[in-house]
Amino acid sequence: MPSATQSQKPNSAGKLFEFQSQLPKLPVPALGETLPKYLSTVEPLLSKEEFARTKKIVEEFGQSAQAQELQRRLEARAAEPGRANWLEEWWNDLSYMGYRDPVTPYVSYFYTYKDDKLRRKPTQRAAAIVRAAWAFRAQVASGELAPEMARTTPLCSHSYNYMFNATRIPKKPSDYEATYDLGANQHITVARNNQFFTLELVHDGQLLSAAEIESQLDRIVERADSSAAVPVGVLTSDNRDMWADNYQLLAQASPQNAQTLEKLQSSAFLLCLDNTKPVTREECHRTYWHGDGANRWFD
């Protein structure tokens, strides 16, 4: 099974990352900024008496040697060579990896495509999306994708390293990410009827055409719909500590389980082929966000 030490080193080459070294570091706000901001944040949550007591404690803390020492440590951390963001590790752990509520709906989000008037068949539409996503992935892998800009100011491209062939591994007390080599893992995982299928998209060095991908998806749908399976994917919707326990049980139950998990987690992305037909906006949004919770792998 993957471990944190097996994560690939982040990419830093190509046009996508050409401005990374020029991006400003996250500054450490002065105590004179942090403490008033804290007070304005908690004020709506407290009674007048509670806020007065809190304000007195904050003012005393601001004058203490402890506050000065903590501020000094933060500034020293921010000044460490090679550290662009003094908050990143703590933020990712406290807000994401260490957060124990289910990933969906508490952390994940969704977005939708406009309706495709030309491709009405689900597997045909899915094949077109797969091809388009693969082309985008190629630009990310090569670094040819232009970095995002806020007018003339470049934005950080670091998160692109976790867009494809990346997963979240459940573990106590905090999850961790694992990334896989894009060149060595040119497959996707397809979910249908609570079952997971590996689809290799490159054959003899050539990317499958949209028609070939559609044909493979048709075969997956036919096979999945002719059989039933235990909805293992629903485990990924659980509390992270409970999922971490069950993940270990699942992985250790058999060598085949471990290999299957590795193949799923190393895939470029997950394609979910549902058999539902949402009509209203709410039905569509719930399908995009979580579906039935079973034909998914939320990690």
mmCIF file of C-alpha atoms in Angstrom:
data_model
loop_
_atom_site.group_PDB
_atom_site.id
_atom_site.type_symbol
_atom_site.label_atom_id
_atom_site.label_comp_id
_atom_site.label_asym_id
_atom_site.label_seq_id
_atom_site.Cartn_x
_atom_site.Cartn_y
_atom_site.Cartn_z
ATOM 1 C CA MET A 1 0.000 0.000 0.000
ATOM 2 C CA PRO A 2 1.207 3.554 -0.631
ATOM 3 C CA SER A 3 2.831 5.527 2.135
ATOM 4 C CA ALA A 4 3.552 9.208 2.540
ATOM 5 C CA THR A 5 7.163 8.641 1.555
ATOM 6 C CA GLN A 6 6.059 7.179 -1.776
ATOM 7 C CA SER A 7 4.423 10.383 -2.949
ATOM 8 C CA GLN A 8 6.038 11.750 -6.063
ATOM 9 C CA LYS A 9 7.996 14.985 -5.789
ATOM 10 C CA PRO A 10 5.932 17.964 -6.970
ATOM 11 C CA ASN A 11 6.530 19.035 -10.527
ATOM 12 C CA SER A 12 8.269 22.388 -10.953
ATOM 13 C CA ALA A 13 9.134 22.494 -14.652
ATOM 14 C CA GLY A 14 7.535 24.084 -17.688
ATOM 15 C CA LYS A 15 5.465 27.162 -18.337
ATOM 16 C CA LEU A 16 2.921 26.157 -15.697
ATOM 17 C CA PHE A 17 5.479 26.644 -12.928
ATOM 18 C CA GLU A 18 7.670 29.365 -14.424
ATOM 19 C CA PHE A 19 6.552 31.978 -11.901
ATOM 20 C CA GLN A 20 6.648 29.785 -8.785
ATOM 21 C CA SER A 21 10.018 31.077 -7.584
ATOM 22 C CA GLN A 22 8.843 34.665 -8.024
ATOM 23 C CA LEU A 23 5.655 34.359 -5.975
ATOM 24 C CA PRO A 24 5.691 36.291 -2.703
ATOM 25 C CA LYS A 25 5.828 34.338 0.537
ATOM 26 C CA LEU A 26 2.834 34.367 2.847
ATOM 27 C CA PRO A 27 3.612 37.114 5.378
ATOM 28 C CA VAL A 28 3.200 36.665 9.119
ATOM 29 C CA PRO A 29 0.763 39.320 10.339
ATOM 30 C CA ALA A 30 1.908 41.468 13.225
ATOM 31 C CA LEU A 31 0.372 40.884 16.623
ATOM 32 C CA GLY A 32 -1.218 44.291 16.282
ATOM 33 C CA GLU A 33 -3.196 42.886 13.326
ATOM 34 C CA THR A 34 -3.876 39.373 14.600
ATOM 35 C CA LEU A 35 -5.339 40.206 18.001
ATOM 36 C CA PRO A 36 -7.905 42.818 16.849
ATOM 37 C CA LYS A 37 -8.954 40.460 14.047
ATOM 38 C CA TYR A 38 -9.470 37.674 16.586
ATOM 39 C CA LEU A 39 -11.634 39.945 18.727
ATOM 40 C CA SER A 40 -13.776 41.043 15.784
ATOM 41 C CA THR A 41 -14.223 37.375 14.847
ATOM 42 C CA VAL A 42 -15.448 36.188 18.252
ATOM 43 C CA GLU A 43 -17.509 39.265 19.167
ATOM 44 C CA PRO A 44 -20.717 38.145 17.371
ATOM 45 C CA LEU A 45 -20.554 34.825 19.212
ATOM 46 C CA LEU A 46 -20.237 36.209 22.748
ATOM 47 C CA SER A 47 -22.402 38.112 25.184
ATOM 48 C CA LYS A 48 -21.267 41.585 26.262
ATOM 49 C CA GLU A 49 -19.883 40.195 29.489
ATOM 50 C CA GLU A 50 -18.079 37.339 27.742
ATOM 51 C CA PHE A 51 -16.601 39.666 25.150
ATOM 52 C CA ALA A 52 -15.389 42.112 27.788
ATOM 53 C CA ARG A 53 -13.646 39.267 29.620
ATOM 54 C CA THR A 54 -12.181 37.942 26.363
ATOM 55 C CA LYS A 55 -10.956 41.389 25.351
ATOM 56 C CA LYS A 56 -9.164 41.801 28.694
ATOM 57 C CA ILE A 57 -7.451 38.411 28.294
ATOM 58 C CA VAL A 58 -6.385 39.208 24.728
ATOM 59 C CA GLU A 59 -4.956 42.588 25.747
ATOM 60 C CA GLU A 60 -2.982 40.995 28.569
ATOM 61 C CA PHE A 61 -1.729 38.288 26.243
ATOM 62 C CA GLY A 62 -0.587 40.902 23.715
ATOM 63 C CA GLN A 63 1.677 42.452 26.309
ATOM 64 C CA SER A 64 3.101 39.159 27.556
ATOM 65 C CA ALA A 65 6.518 37.626 26.885
ATOM 66 C CA GLN A 66 4.737 34.488 25.667
ATOM 67 C CA ALA A 67 3.041 36.405 22.853
ATOM 68 C CA GLN A 68 6.327 37.943 21.774
ATOM 69 C CA GLU A 69 8.046 34.547 21.763
ATOM 70 C CA LEU A 70 5.284 32.882 19.757
ATOM 71 C CA GLN A 71 5.376 35.716 17.250
ATOM 72 C CA ARG A 72 9.155 35.347 16.987
ATOM 73 C CA ARG A 73 8.794 31.615 16.302
ATOM 74 C CA LEU A 74 6.239 32.230 13.570
ATOM 75 C CA GLU A 75 8.484 34.768 11.895
ATOM 76 C CA ALA A 76 11.454 32.399 12.139
ATOM 77 C CA ARG A 77 9.405 29.609 10.572
ATOM 78 C CA ALA A 78 8.337 31.887 7.715
ATOM 79 C CA ALA A 79 11.976 32.854 7.097
ATOM 80 C CA GLU A 80 13.213 29.270 6.746
ATOM 81 C CA PRO A 81 14.911 28.647 3.369
ATOM 82 C CA GLY A 82 12.637 26.877 0.893
ATOM 83 C CA ARG A 83 9.457 27.506 2.889
ATOM 84 C CA ALA A 84 7.052 29.560 0.799
ATOM 85 C CA ASN A 85 4.087 29.278 3.127
ATOM 86 C CA TRP A 86 4.431 29.006 6.908
ATOM 87 C CA LEU A 87 0.727 28.125 7.282
ATOM 88 C CA GLU A 88 0.285 25.471 4.569
ATOM 89 C CA GLU A 89 1.120 22.328 6.560
ATOM 90 C CA TRP A 90 -0.975 23.357 9.555
ATOM 91 C CA TRP A 91 -3.881 24.485 7.377
ATOM 92 C CA ASN A 92 -3.927 21.290 5.331
ATOM 93 C CA ASP A 93 -3.821 19.163 8.475
ATOM 94 C CA LEU A 94 -6.356 21.029 10.610
ATOM 95 C CA SER A 95 -8.797 21.896 7.843
ATOM 96 C CA TYR A 96 -8.495 18.843 5.609
ATOM 97 C CA MET A 97 -6.322 15.835 6.393
ATOM 98 C CA GLY A 98 -6.862 15.910 10.139
ATOM 99 C CA TYR A 99 -10.541 16.776 9.857
ATOM 100 C CA ARG A 100 -12.470 13.676 10.897
ATOM 101 C CA ASP A 101 -15.952 14.341 9.531
ATOM 102 C CA PRO A 102 -16.763 12.647 6.199
ATOM 103 C CA VAL A 103 -15.151 14.148 3.120
ATOM 104 C CA THR A 104 -18.588 14.479 1.550
ATOM 105 C CA PRO A 105 -20.360 16.787 2.186
ATOM 106 C CA TYR A 106 -18.100 18.574 4.686
ATOM 107 C CA VAL A 107 -15.010 19.093 2.514
ATOM 108 C CA SER A 108 -15.809 18.215 -1.096
ATOM 109 C CA TYR A 109 -17.492 20.380 -3.695
ATOM 110 C CA PHE A 110 -18.918 19.886 -7.163
ATOM 111 C CA TYR A 111 -19.410 21.678 -10.443
ATOM 112 C CA THR A 112 -21.434 20.863 -13.530
ATOM 113 C CA TYR A 113 -21.149 20.947 -17.296
ATOM 114 C CA LYS A 114 -23.614 22.533 -19.653
ATOM 115 C CA ASP A 115 -25.954 20.037 -21.230
ATOM 116 C CA ASP A 116 -24.411 18.399 -24.301
ATOM 117 C CA LYS A 117 -26.995 18.640 -27.077
ATOM 118 C CA LEU A 118 -24.873 16.606 -29.499
ATOM 119 C CA ARG A 119 -24.020 13.587 -27.367
ATOM 120 C CA ARG A 120 -27.183 12.167 -25.816
ATOM 121 C CA LYS A 121 -25.871 8.690 -25.102
ATOM 122 C CA PRO A 122 -24.275 8.610 -21.599
ATOM 123 C CA THR A 123 -21.204 6.566 -22.528
ATOM 124 C CA GLN A 124 -20.624 8.701 -25.622
ATOM 125 C CA ARG A 125 -20.685 11.843 -23.493
ATOM 126 C CA ALA A 126 -18.464 10.226 -20.873
ATOM 127 C CA ALA A 127 -15.937 9.231 -23.543
ATOM 128 C CA ALA A 128 -15.740 12.815 -24.785
ATOM 129 C CA ILE A 129 -15.156 14.076 -21.246
ATOM 130 C CA VAL A 130 -12.451 11.476 -20.684
ATOM 131 C CA ARG A 131 -10.645 12.498 -23.868
ATOM 132 C CA ALA A 132 -10.850 16.196 -22.971
ATOM 133 C CA ALA A 133 -9.641 15.566 -19.408
ATOM 134 C CA TRP A 134 -6.760 13.479 -20.749
ATOM 135 C CA ALA A 135 -5.679 16.298 -23.051
ATOM 136 C CA PHE A 136 -5.712 18.692 -20.105
ATOM 137 C CA ARG A 137 -3.759 16.161 -18.037
ATOM 138 C CA ALA A 138 -1.117 16.025 -20.766
ATOM 139 C CA GLN A 139 -0.672 19.788 -20.544
ATOM 140 C CA VAL A 140 -0.299 19.576 -16.771
ATOM 141 C CA ALA A 141 2.190 16.696 -17.024
ATOM 142 C CA SER A 142 4.360 18.519 -19.555
ATOM 143 C CA GLY A 143 4.040 21.873 -17.834
ATOM 144 C CA GLU A 144 2.777 23.413 -21.082
ATOM 145 C CA LEU A 145 -0.413 24.680 -19.471
ATOM 146 C CA ALA A 146 -0.297 28.432 -18.909
ATOM 147 C CA PRO A 147 -0.451 29.435 -15.245
ATOM 148 C CA GLU A 148 -3.602 31.079 -13.966
ATOM 149 C CA MET A 149 -3.407 34.839 -13.690
ATOM 150 C CA ALA A 150 -5.199 37.536 -11.744
ATOM 151 C CA ARG A 151 -4.924 40.146 -14.473
ATOM 152 C CA THR A 152 -1.137 40.362 -14.781
ATOM 153 C CA THR A 153 -0.305 38.632 -11.504
ATOM 154 C CA PRO A 154 0.480 34.872 -11.681
ATOM 155 C CA LEU A 155 -1.198 32.555 -9.187
ATOM 156 C CA CYS A 156 0.379 29.543 -7.484
ATOM 157 C CA SER A 157 0.320 26.347 -9.574
ATOM 158 C CA HIS A 158 1.296 23.953 -6.798
ATOM 159 C CA SER A 159 -2.169 22.367 -6.516
ATOM 160 C CA TYR A 160 -1.943 21.072 -10.103
ATOM 161 C CA ASN A 161 0.440 18.412 -8.767
ATOM 162 C CA TYR A 162 -2.536 16.817 -7.014
ATOM 163 C CA MET A 163 -5.125 17.062 -9.797
ATOM 164 C CA PHE A 164 -4.408 13.716 -11.464
ATOM 165 C CA ASN A 165 -3.117 10.340 -10.201
ATOM 166 C CA ALA A 166 -3.508 11.462 -6.626
ATOM 167 C CA THR A 167 -5.500 10.165 -3.683
ATOM 168 C CA ARG A 168 -6.179 10.667 -0.013
ATOM 169 C CA ILE A 169 -5.253 7.761 2.264
ATOM 170 C CA PRO A 170 -7.311 7.412 5.467
ATOM 171 C CA LYS A 171 -5.221 7.194 8.622
ATOM 172 C CA LYS A 172 -5.430 8.120 12.297
ATOM 173 C CA PRO A 173 -5.047 10.813 13.511
ATOM 174 C CA SER A 174 -4.618 12.493 10.122
ATOM 175 C CA ASP A 175 -4.976 11.350 6.521
ATOM 176 C CA TYR A 176 -2.178 11.867 4.011
ATOM 177 C CA GLU A 177 -1.908 12.265 0.270
ATOM 178 C CA ALA A 178 -0.268 9.883 -2.171
ATOM 179 C CA THR A 179 0.602 10.821 -5.741
ATOM 180 C CA TYR A 180 1.659 8.522 -8.557
ATOM 181 C CA ASP A 181 3.802 8.891 -11.639
ATOM 182 C CA LEU A 182 1.613 10.065 -14.521
ATOM 183 C CA GLY A 183 3.658 8.290 -17.175
ATOM 184 C CA ALA A 184 3.560 4.927 -15.415
ATOM 185 C CA ASN A 185 -0.154 5.070 -14.599
ATOM 186 C CA GLN A 186 -2.183 5.765 -17.715
ATOM 187 C CA HIS A 187 -5.439 4.252 -16.583
ATOM 188 C CA ILE A 188 -8.673 5.505 -15.101
ATOM 189 C CA THR A 189 -11.123 3.817 -12.763
ATOM 190 C CA VAL A 190 -14.753 3.494 -13.842
ATOM 191 C CA ALA A 191 -17.496 3.013 -11.254
ATOM 192 C CA ARG A 192 -20.766 1.413 -12.267
ATOM 193 C CA ASN A 193 -23.406 -0.322 -10.151
ATOM 194 C CA ASN A 194 -21.107 -0.181 -7.079
ATOM 195 C CA GLN A 195 -18.313 -1.949 -8.980
ATOM 196 C CA PHE A 196 -14.915 -0.581 -10.024
ATOM 197 C CA PHE A 197 -13.207 -1.279 -13.341
ATOM 198 C CA THR A 198 -9.731 -0.359 -14.570
ATOM 199 C CA LEU A 199 -9.641 1.120 -18.057
ATOM 200 C CA GLU A 200 -6.232 1.529 -19.692
ATOM 201 C CA LEU A 201 -6.434 4.536 -22.004
ATOM 202 C CA VAL A 202 -3.151 4.035 -23.851
ATOM 203 C CA HIS A 203 -2.586 0.990 -26.084
ATOM 204 C CA ASP A 204 0.688 0.438 -27.928
ATOM 205 C CA GLY A 205 1.639 4.023 -27.146
ATOM 206 C CA GLN A 206 -1.573 5.463 -28.609
ATOM 207 C CA LEU A 207 -4.418 7.094 -26.735
ATOM 208 C CA LEU A 208 -7.737 5.370 -27.374
ATOM 209 C CA SER A 209 -10.118 7.295 -29.610
ATOM 210 C CA ALA A 210 -13.422 8.594 -28.252
ATOM 211 C CA ALA A 211 -15.215 5.778 -30.102
ATOM 212 C CA GLU A 212 -12.900 3.152 -28.577
ATOM 213 C CA ILE A 213 -13.376 4.583 -25.087
ATOM 214 C CA GLU A 214 -17.139 4.610 -25.622
ATOM 215 C CA SER A 215 -17.028 0.960 -26.675
ATOM 216 C CA GLN A 216 -15.091 0.015 -23.538
ATOM 217 C CA LEU A 217 -17.534 1.940 -21.358
ATOM 218 C CA ASP A 218 -20.450 0.131 -23.015
ATOM 219 C CA ARG A 219 -18.837 -3.191 -22.117
ATOM 220 C CA ILE A 220 -18.333 -2.046 -18.528
ATOM 221 C CA VAL A 221 -21.972 -0.997 -18.221
ATOM 222 C CA GLU A 222 -23.186 -4.302 -19.671
ATOM 223 C CA ARG A 223 -21.013 -6.348 -17.342
ATOM 224 C CA ALA A 224 -21.730 -4.285 -14.218
ATOM 225 C CA ASP A 225 -25.473 -4.253 -14.735
ATOM 226 C CA SER A 226 -25.589 -8.006 -15.099
ATOM 227 C CA SER A 227 -24.186 -8.605 -11.616
ATOM 228 C CA ALA A 228 -24.382 -7.279 -8.069
ATOM 229 C CA ALA A 229 -21.572 -6.315 -5.732
ATOM 230 C CA VAL A 230 -21.019 -5.225 -2.148
ATOM 231 C CA PRO A 231 -20.983 -1.396 -2.231
ATOM 232 C CA VAL A 232 -17.450 -1.004 -0.885
ATOM 233 C CA GLY A 233 -17.267 2.598 -2.083
ATOM 234 C CA VAL A 234 -19.742 3.691 0.584
ATOM 235 C CA LEU A 235 -17.011 3.158 3.186
ATOM 236 C CA THR A 236 -15.246 6.262 1.840
ATOM 237 C CA SER A 237 -18.244 8.363 2.928
ATOM 238 C CA ASP A 238 -17.774 7.477 6.603
ATOM 239 C CA ASN A 239 -16.116 9.288 9.478
ATOM 240 C CA ARG A 240 -12.414 9.311 8.662
ATOM 241 C CA ASP A 241 -11.343 7.378 11.772
ATOM 242 C CA MET A 242 -13.902 4.660 11.094
ATOM 243 C CA TRP A 243 -12.875 4.550 7.441
ATOM 244 C CA ALA A 244 -9.204 4.344 8.462
ATOM 245 C CA ASP A 245 -9.951 1.240 10.537
ATOM 246 C CA ASN A 246 -12.001 -0.365 7.788
ATOM 247 C CA TYR A 247 -9.414 0.581 5.170
ATOM 248 C CA GLN A 248 -6.778 -1.422 7.024
ATOM 249 C CA LEU A 249 -9.134 -4.387 7.347
ATOM 250 C CA LEU A 250 -9.979 -4.169 3.656
ATOM 251 C CA ALA A 251 -6.351 -3.908 2.537
ATOM 252 C CA GLN A 252 -5.142 -6.701 4.787
ATOM 253 C CA ALA A 253 -7.972 -9.114 3.999
ATOM 254 C CA SER A 254 -6.164 -10.433 0.920
ATOM 255 C CA PRO A 255 -3.279 -9.565 -1.421
ATOM 256 C CA GLN A 256 -5.839 -9.072 -4.199
ATOM 257 C CA ASN A 257 -7.611 -6.416 -2.132
ATOM 258 C CA ALA A 258 -4.336 -4.543 -1.634
ATOM 259 C CA GLN A 259 -3.558 -4.708 -5.349
ATOM 260 C CA THR A 260 -7.053 -3.532 -6.266
ATOM 261 C CA LEU A 261 -6.831 -0.573 -3.900
ATOM 262 C CA GLU A 262 -3.442 0.359 -5.320
ATOM 263 C CA LYS A 263 -4.785 0.244 -8.879
ATOM 264 C CA LEU A 264 -7.795 2.347 -7.963
ATOM 265 C CA GLN A 265 -5.786 4.928 -6.044
ATOM 266 C CA SER A 266 -3.122 5.275 -8.741
ATOM 267 C CA SER A 267 -5.628 5.931 -11.525
ATOM 268 C CA ALA A 268 -5.618 9.287 -13.278
ATOM 269 C CA PHE A 269 -9.164 9.976 -12.124
ATOM 270 C CA LEU A 270 -12.453 8.261 -11.298
ATOM 271 C CA LEU A 271 -15.348 8.194 -13.762
ATOM 272 C CA CYS A 272 -18.733 7.439 -12.184
ATOM 273 C CA LEU A 273 -21.387 6.043 -14.518
ATOM 274 C CA ASP A 274 -24.665 6.256 -12.611
ATOM 275 C CA ASN A 275 -27.917 4.679 -13.742
ATOM 276 C CA THR A 276 -30.052 7.544 -12.421
ATOM 277 C CA LYS A 277 -31.789 10.205 -14.506
ATOM 278 C CA PRO A 278 -31.887 13.453 -12.510
ATOM 279 C CA VAL A 279 -34.250 16.115 -13.827
ATOM 280 C CA THR A 280 -34.565 18.989 -11.377
ATOM 281 C CA ARG A 281 -31.668 21.215 -10.411
ATOM 282 C CA GLU A 282 -31.593 19.740 -6.900
ATOM 283 C CA GLU A 283 -31.580 16.180 -8.239
ATOM 284 C CA CYS A 284 -28.717 17.058 -10.565
ATOM 285 C CA HIS A 285 -26.718 18.736 -7.824
ATOM 286 C CA ARG A 286 -27.143 15.813 -5.454
ATOM 287 C CA THR A 287 -26.048 13.426 -8.187
ATOM 288 C CA TYR A 288 -22.935 15.475 -8.937
ATOM 289 C CA TRP A 289 -22.089 15.956 -5.283
ATOM 290 C CA HIS A 290 -22.598 12.495 -3.789
ATOM 291 C CA GLY A 291 -25.027 10.338 -5.772
ATOM 292 C CA ASP A 292 -26.262 7.402 -3.738
ATOM 293 C CA GLY A 293 -22.993 7.359 -1.791
ATOM 294 C CA ALA A 294 -22.155 3.860 -3.033
ATOM 295 C CA ASN A 295 -21.131 4.217 -6.679
ATOM 296 C CA ARG A 296 -18.328 6.541 -5.588
ATOM 297 C CA TRP A 297 -14.794 6.607 -4.174
ATOM 298 C CA PHE A 298 -14.655 9.943 -2.382
ATOM 299 C CA ASP A 299 -10.928 9.823 -1.658
#
